Amino acid sequence: MSGRMQASGAALPILALVVGMVSIQSGAALAKGLFPVVGAAGVTTLRVCFSALILLAVWRPWRRGPERREIGAIALYGAALGLMNLLFYLALRTIPLGVAVAIEFTGPLAVALAGSRRWLDFAWIALAVLGLGLLLPLGEAGRLDPTGAALALGAGLCWAAYIVFGQRAGRAGGGRAVSLGMAVAALVVAPVGLAEAGTDLFTPATLGTGLVIAVLSSALPYSLEMFALTRLPRPAFGVLMSLEPAVASLAALALLGERLSPVQAVAIGCIVAASAGITLAGRRARQGQ
């Protein structure tokens, strides 16, 4: 009976996490459809600026400003967040959504593997490298756009920095740090988006679509992820999040008609397996200490 109750209690946060992943990847697919109108940088600006306004309205961080020692961490966190979004959307111009997410996922995977010394961790590294080797245009020219792949790798690097700086910024208070960091991200990307799209950003239809993208890609999934994170064991949360590249591929197929080649599907599977494996291996290592 207790096992059934535990399973029932875990069902809702698991569902919330899956819905959050579907939401954020659906938002990315919708954003890609807006590229011909305002460009990738313009879409990034709409998403980040609307997200910042929503988060600032919810958390109202001005009620207690950050301390001087917290300002630097929040600024670095926000800059990493803004660049991560910008580079990811720029990558989507030339490579499929699922592939871009898989390449970007190497950022948090690298953070998880940092400092690893066990042989099993190196096996997961090898599996992730295999997946990247299958995706990146290392052997066959034109298999994947080199610029798009490089931008996705850059987004992954920014994701790693976002995690590191986010942990430091979080000491200022989770909600306050996120809202202030998103405001910094808006300041980073807005000049680029305005330079690319100009006044086209401010048409009612574009603003409305940008608001929907912001809700789908930031406000809703971040809230659902926080709900799940507080109710699921961290290893379970990590394993489920490892499915995001696969979810992105399905969303891209359903909403954009993007089909993966068999090699790309295997590559994404390798990266998903490596991410899930290192999460579970880390849990066992902590239990053995």
PDB file of C-alpha atoms in Angstrom, residues 113-285:
ATOM      1  CA  LEU A 113      31.025  15.305 -14.674  1.00  0.00           C
ATOM      2  CA  ALA A 114      33.417  17.967 -13.341  1.00  0.00           C
ATOM      3  CA  GLY A 115      35.762  16.465 -10.820  1.00  0.00           C
ATOM      4  CA  SER A 116      34.744  12.872 -11.589  1.00  0.00           C
ATOM      5  CA  ARG A 117      37.418  10.281 -11.040  1.00  0.00           C
ATOM      6  CA  ARG A 118      35.577   6.937 -11.210  1.00  0.00           C
ATOM      7  CA  TRP A 119      35.964   4.728 -14.281  1.00  0.00           C
ATOM      8  CA  LEU A 120      32.192   4.596 -14.787  1.00  0.00           C
ATOM      9  CA  ASP A 121      32.071   8.383 -15.118  1.00  0.00           C
ATOM     10  CA  PHE A 122      34.612   8.213 -17.917  1.00  0.00           C
ATOM     11  CA  ALA A 123      32.418   5.612 -19.620  1.00  0.00           C
ATOM     12  CA  TRP A 124      29.535   8.110 -19.593  1.00  0.00           C
ATOM     13  CA  ILE A 125      31.891  10.776 -20.932  1.00  0.00           C
ATOM     14  CA  ALA A 126      32.859   8.433 -23.770  1.00  0.00           C
ATOM     15  CA  LEU A 127      29.190   7.810 -24.585  1.00  0.00           C
ATOM     16  CA  ALA A 128      28.465  11.554 -24.675  1.00  0.00           C
ATOM     17  CA  VAL A 129      31.522  12.157 -26.869  1.00  0.00           C
ATOM     18  CA  LEU A 130      30.319   9.409 -29.195  1.00  0.00           C
ATOM     19  CA  GLY A 131      26.948  11.133 -29.473  1.00  0.00           C
ATOM     20  CA  LEU A 132      28.619  14.464 -30.229  1.00  0.00           C
ATOM     21  CA  GLY A 133      30.921  12.826 -32.752  1.00  0.00           C
ATOM     22  CA  LEU A 134      27.898  11.459 -34.594  1.00  0.00           C
ATOM     23  CA  LEU A 135      26.190  14.859 -34.573  1.00  0.00           C
ATOM     24  CA  LEU A 136      29.004  17.274 -35.317  1.00  0.00           C
ATOM     25  CA  PRO A 137      30.307  17.765 -38.865  1.00  0.00           C
ATOM     26  CA  LEU A 138      33.679  16.184 -38.131  1.00  0.00           C
ATOM     27  CA  GLY A 139      33.815  13.578 -40.875  1.00  0.00           C
ATOM     28  CA  GLU A 140      31.314  14.345 -43.597  1.00  0.00           C
ATOM     29  CA  ALA A 141      31.223  17.965 -44.672  1.00  0.00           C
ATOM     30  CA  GLY A 142      27.703  19.328 -44.663  1.00  0.00           C
ATOM     31  CA  ARG A 143      26.269  16.594 -42.448  1.00  0.00           C
ATOM     32  CA  LEU A 144      25.403  19.299 -39.942  1.00  0.00           C
ATOM     33  CA  ASP A 145      25.879  23.026 -40.389  1.00  0.00           C
ATOM     34  CA  PRO A 146      29.198  23.860 -38.657  1.00  0.00           C
ATOM     35  CA  THR A 147      28.110  27.345 -37.623  1.00  0.00           C
ATOM     36  CA  GLY A 148      24.872  26.079 -36.113  1.00  0.00           C
ATOM     37  CA  ALA A 149      26.706  23.317 -34.258  1.00  0.00           C
ATOM     38  CA  ALA A 150      29.278  25.808 -32.929  1.00  0.00           C
ATOM     39  CA  LEU A 151      26.513  28.125 -31.731  1.00  0.00           C
ATOM     40  CA  ALA A 152      24.770  25.241 -29.960  1.00  0.00           C
ATOM     41  CA  LEU A 153      28.071  24.306 -28.278  1.00  0.00           C
ATOM     42  CA  GLY A 154      28.437  27.934 -27.221  1.00  0.00           C
ATOM     43  CA  ALA A 155      24.938  27.812 -25.763  1.00  0.00           C
ATOM     44  CA  GLY A 156      25.956  24.674 -23.854  1.00  0.00           C
ATOM     45  CA  LEU A 157      28.992  26.479 -22.450  1.00  0.00           C
ATOM     46  CA  CYS A 158      26.739  29.332 -21.346  1.00  0.00           C
ATOM     47  CA  TRP A 159      24.357  26.779 -19.791  1.00  0.00           C
ATOM     48  CA  ALA A 160      27.249  25.429 -17.729  1.00  0.00           C
ATOM     49  CA  ALA A 161      28.133  28.981 -16.640  1.00  0.00           C
ATOM     50  CA  TYR A 162      24.456  29.627 -15.889  1.00  0.00           C
ATOM     51  CA  ILE A 163      24.429  26.643 -13.510  1.00  0.00           C
ATOM     52  CA  VAL A 164      27.644  27.665 -11.741  1.00  0.00           C
ATOM     53  CA  PHE A 165      26.752  31.351 -11.403  1.00  0.00           C
ATOM     54  CA  GLY A 166      23.116  30.503 -10.675  1.00  0.00           C
ATOM     55  CA  GLN A 167      24.123  28.555  -7.599  1.00  0.00           C
ATOM     56  CA  ARG A 168      26.007  31.597  -6.328  1.00  0.00           C
ATOM     57  CA  ALA A 169      23.263  34.043  -7.274  1.00  0.00           C
ATOM     58  CA  GLY A 170      20.661  31.831  -5.624  1.00  0.00           C
ATOM     59  CA  ARG A 171      22.063  32.753  -2.226  1.00  0.00           C
ATOM     60  CA  ALA A 172      20.375  36.119  -2.706  1.00  0.00           C
ATOM     61  CA  GLY A 173      17.012  34.324  -2.760  1.00  0.00           C
ATOM     62  CA  GLY A 174      15.821  32.051  -5.567  1.00  0.00           C
ATOM     63  CA  GLY A 175      12.929  34.106  -6.946  1.00  0.00           C
ATOM     64  CA  ARG A 176      14.666  37.454  -6.517  1.00  0.00           C
ATOM     65  CA  ALA A 177      17.831  36.148  -8.150  1.00  0.00           C
ATOM     66  CA  VAL A 178      15.959  34.705 -11.123  1.00  0.00           C
ATOM     67  CA  SER A 179      13.960  37.896 -11.721  1.00  0.00           C
ATOM     68  CA  LEU A 180      17.019  40.157 -11.451  1.00  0.00           C
ATOM     69  CA  GLY A 181      19.081  37.751 -13.565  1.00  0.00           C
ATOM     70  CA  MET A 182      16.411  37.737 -16.266  1.00  0.00           C
ATOM     71  CA  ALA A 183      16.414  41.540 -16.214  1.00  0.00           C
ATOM     72  CA  VAL A 184      20.187  41.501 -16.795  1.00  0.00           C
ATOM     73  CA  ALA A 185      19.674  38.967 -19.598  1.00  0.00           C
ATOM     74  CA  ALA A 186      17.173  41.342 -21.220  1.00  0.00           C
ATOM     75  CA  LEU A 187      19.740  44.159 -21.105  1.00  0.00           C
ATOM     76  CA  VAL A 188      22.294  41.854 -22.769  1.00  0.00           C
ATOM     77  CA  VAL A 189      20.139  40.643 -25.666  1.00  0.00           C
ATOM     78  CA  ALA A 190      17.846  43.632 -26.306  1.00  0.00           C
ATOM     79  CA  PRO A 191      20.440  45.738 -28.203  1.00  0.00           C
ATOM     80  CA  VAL A 192      21.168  42.801 -30.528  1.00  0.00           C
ATOM     81  CA  GLY A 193      17.481  42.124 -31.151  1.00  0.00           C
ATOM     82  CA  LEU A 194      16.659  45.785 -31.741  1.00  0.00           C
ATOM     83  CA  ALA A 195      19.563  46.102 -34.160  1.00  0.00           C
ATOM     84  CA  GLU A 196      18.320  43.108 -36.158  1.00  0.00           C
ATOM     85  CA  ALA A 197      14.551  43.594 -36.097  1.00  0.00           C
ATOM     86  CA  GLY A 198      14.064  47.306 -35.410  1.00  0.00           C
ATOM     87  CA  THR A 199      10.460  48.464 -35.216  1.00  0.00           C
ATOM     88  CA  ASP A 200       9.174  45.107 -36.514  1.00  0.00           C
ATOM     89  CA  LEU A 201       9.446  43.918 -32.901  1.00  0.00           C
ATOM     90  CA  PHE A 202       6.603  46.201 -31.863  1.00  0.00           C
ATOM     91  CA  THR A 203       3.786  45.150 -34.181  1.00  0.00           C
ATOM     92  CA  PRO A 204       0.800  43.814 -32.198  1.00  0.00           C
ATOM     93  CA  ALA A 205       0.943  40.348 -33.777  1.00  0.00           C
ATOM     94  CA  THR A 206       4.668  39.986 -33.077  1.00  0.00           C
ATOM     95  CA  LEU A 207       4.311  41.194 -29.495  1.00  0.00           C
ATOM     96  CA  GLY A 208       1.437  38.772 -28.905  1.00  0.00           C
ATOM     97  CA  THR A 209       3.410  35.830 -30.280  1.00  0.00           C
ATOM     98  CA  GLY A 210       6.448  36.896 -28.249  1.00  0.00           C
ATOM     99  CA  LEU A 211       4.377  36.905 -25.071  1.00  0.00           C
ATOM    100  CA  VAL A 212       3.133  33.382 -25.805  1.00  0.00           C
ATOM    101  CA  ILE A 213       6.720  32.238 -26.442  1.00  0.00           C
ATOM    102  CA  ALA A 214       7.833  33.780 -23.142  1.00  0.00           C
ATOM    103  CA  VAL A 215       5.066  32.012 -21.212  1.00  0.00           C
ATOM    104  CA  LEU A 216       5.666  28.650 -22.916  1.00  0.00           C
ATOM    105  CA  SER A 217       9.466  28.830 -22.802  1.00  0.00           C
ATOM    106  CA  SER A 218      10.078  30.457 -19.414  1.00  0.00           C
ATOM    107  CA  ALA A 219       7.225  31.361 -17.061  1.00  0.00           C
ATOM    108  CA  LEU A 220       5.257  28.098 -17.230  1.00  0.00           C
ATOM    109  CA  PRO A 221       8.106  25.527 -17.451  1.00  0.00           C
ATOM    110  CA  TYR A 222      10.217  27.221 -14.759  1.00  0.00           C
ATOM    111  CA  SER A 223       7.220  27.165 -12.397  1.00  0.00           C
ATOM    112  CA  LEU A 224       6.472  23.515 -13.168  1.00  0.00           C
ATOM    113  CA  GLU A 225      10.132  22.545 -12.767  1.00  0.00           C
ATOM    114  CA  MET A 226      10.278  24.253  -9.363  1.00  0.00           C
ATOM    115  CA  PHE A 227       7.101  22.381  -8.324  1.00  0.00           C
ATOM    116  CA  ALA A 228       8.638  19.074  -9.403  1.00  0.00           C
ATOM    117  CA  LEU A 229      12.071  19.797  -7.918  1.00  0.00           C
ATOM    118  CA  THR A 230      10.613  20.329  -4.456  1.00  0.00           C
ATOM    119  CA  ARG A 231       8.661  17.050  -4.603  1.00  0.00           C
ATOM    120  CA  LEU A 232      10.993  14.625  -6.384  1.00  0.00           C
ATOM    121  CA  PRO A 233      14.366  13.241  -5.282  1.00  0.00           C
ATOM    122  CA  ARG A 234      17.145  15.089  -7.082  1.00  0.00           C
ATOM    123  CA  PRO A 235      18.372  11.955  -8.954  1.00  0.00           C
ATOM    124  CA  ALA A 236      14.858  11.273 -10.246  1.00  0.00           C
ATOM    125  CA  PHE A 237      14.562  14.900 -11.336  1.00  0.00           C
ATOM    126  CA  GLY A 238      17.917  14.692 -13.121  1.00  0.00           C
ATOM    127  CA  VAL A 239      17.052  11.493 -14.957  1.00  0.00           C
ATOM    128  CA  LEU A 240      13.740  12.889 -16.143  1.00  0.00           C
ATOM    129  CA  MET A 241      15.387  16.118 -17.307  1.00  0.00           C
ATOM    130  CA  SER A 242      17.783  13.977 -19.347  1.00  0.00           C
ATOM    131  CA  LEU A 243      14.855  13.219 -21.635  1.00  0.00           C
ATOM    132  CA  GLU A 244      14.685  16.834 -22.841  1.00  0.00           C
ATOM    133  CA  PRO A 245      16.597  16.294 -26.121  1.00  0.00           C
ATOM    134  CA  ALA A 246      14.182  13.499 -27.009  1.00  0.00           C
ATOM    135  CA  VAL A 247      11.186  15.673 -26.097  1.00  0.00           C
ATOM    136  CA  ALA A 248      12.624  18.457 -28.252  1.00  0.00           C
ATOM    137  CA  SER A 249      12.932  16.080 -31.212  1.00  0.00           C
ATOM    138  CA  LEU A 250       9.299  14.997 -30.864  1.00  0.00           C
ATOM    139  CA  ALA A 251       8.116  18.617 -30.540  1.00  0.00           C
ATOM    140  CA  ALA A 252      10.111  19.578 -33.638  1.00  0.00           C
ATOM    141  CA  LEU A 253       8.629  16.661 -35.578  1.00  0.00           C
ATOM    142  CA  ALA A 254       5.063  17.501 -34.536  1.00  0.00           C
ATOM    143  CA  LEU A 255       5.234  21.301 -34.886  1.00  0.00           C
ATOM    144  CA  LEU A 256       7.939  21.922 -37.488  1.00  0.00           C
ATOM    145  CA  GLY A 257       8.041  18.693 -39.468  1.00  0.00           C
ATOM    146  CA  GLU A 258      11.751  18.251 -38.672  1.00  0.00           C
ATOM    147  CA  ARG A 259      12.796  14.640 -39.101  1.00  0.00           C
ATOM    148  CA  LEU A 260      16.026  13.246 -37.717  1.00  0.00           C
ATOM    149  CA  SER A 261      18.266  10.925 -39.661  1.00  0.00           C
ATOM    150  CA  PRO A 262      18.902   7.509 -38.065  1.00  0.00           C
ATOM    151  CA  VAL A 263      22.427   8.630 -37.135  1.00  0.00           C
ATOM    152  CA  GLN A 264      21.127  11.787 -35.459  1.00  0.00           C
ATOM    153  CA  ALA A 265      18.538   9.765 -33.524  1.00  0.00           C
ATOM    154  CA  VAL A 266      21.239   7.384 -32.267  1.00  0.00           C
ATOM    155  CA  ALA A 267      23.454  10.340 -31.335  1.00  0.00           C
ATOM    156  CA  ILE A 268      20.695  11.987 -29.311  1.00  0.00           C
ATOM    157  CA  GLY A 269      20.035   8.626 -27.625  1.00  0.00           C
ATOM    158  CA  CYS A 270      23.707   8.443 -26.606  1.00  0.00           C
ATOM    159  CA  ILE A 271      23.603  11.903 -25.025  1.00  0.00           C
ATOM    160  CA  VAL A 272      20.321  11.160 -23.220  1.00  0.00           C
ATOM    161  CA  ALA A 273      21.751   7.882 -21.892  1.00  0.00           C
ATOM    162  CA  ALA A 274      24.975   9.585 -20.773  1.00  0.00           C
ATOM    163  CA  SER A 275      23.047  12.302 -18.935  1.00  0.00           C
ATOM    164  CA  ALA A 276      20.785   9.796 -17.197  1.00  0.00           C
ATOM    165  CA  GLY A 277      23.712   7.514 -16.419  1.00  0.00           C
ATOM    166  CA  ILE A 278      25.875  10.159 -14.777  1.00  0.00           C
ATOM    167  CA  THR A 279      22.884  11.272 -12.687  1.00  0.00           C
ATOM    168  CA  LEU A 280      22.270   7.757 -11.396  1.00  0.00           C
ATOM    169  CA  ALA A 281      25.987   7.121 -10.906  1.00  0.00           C
ATOM    170  CA  GLY A 282      26.281  10.277  -8.837  1.00  0.00           C
ATOM    171  CA  ARG A 283      23.411   9.145  -6.649  1.00  0.00           C
ATOM    172  CA  ARG A 284      25.042   5.755  -5.989  1.00  0.00           C
ATOM    173  CA  ALA A 285      28.354   7.461  -5.226  1.00  0.00           C
TER     174      ALA A 285
END
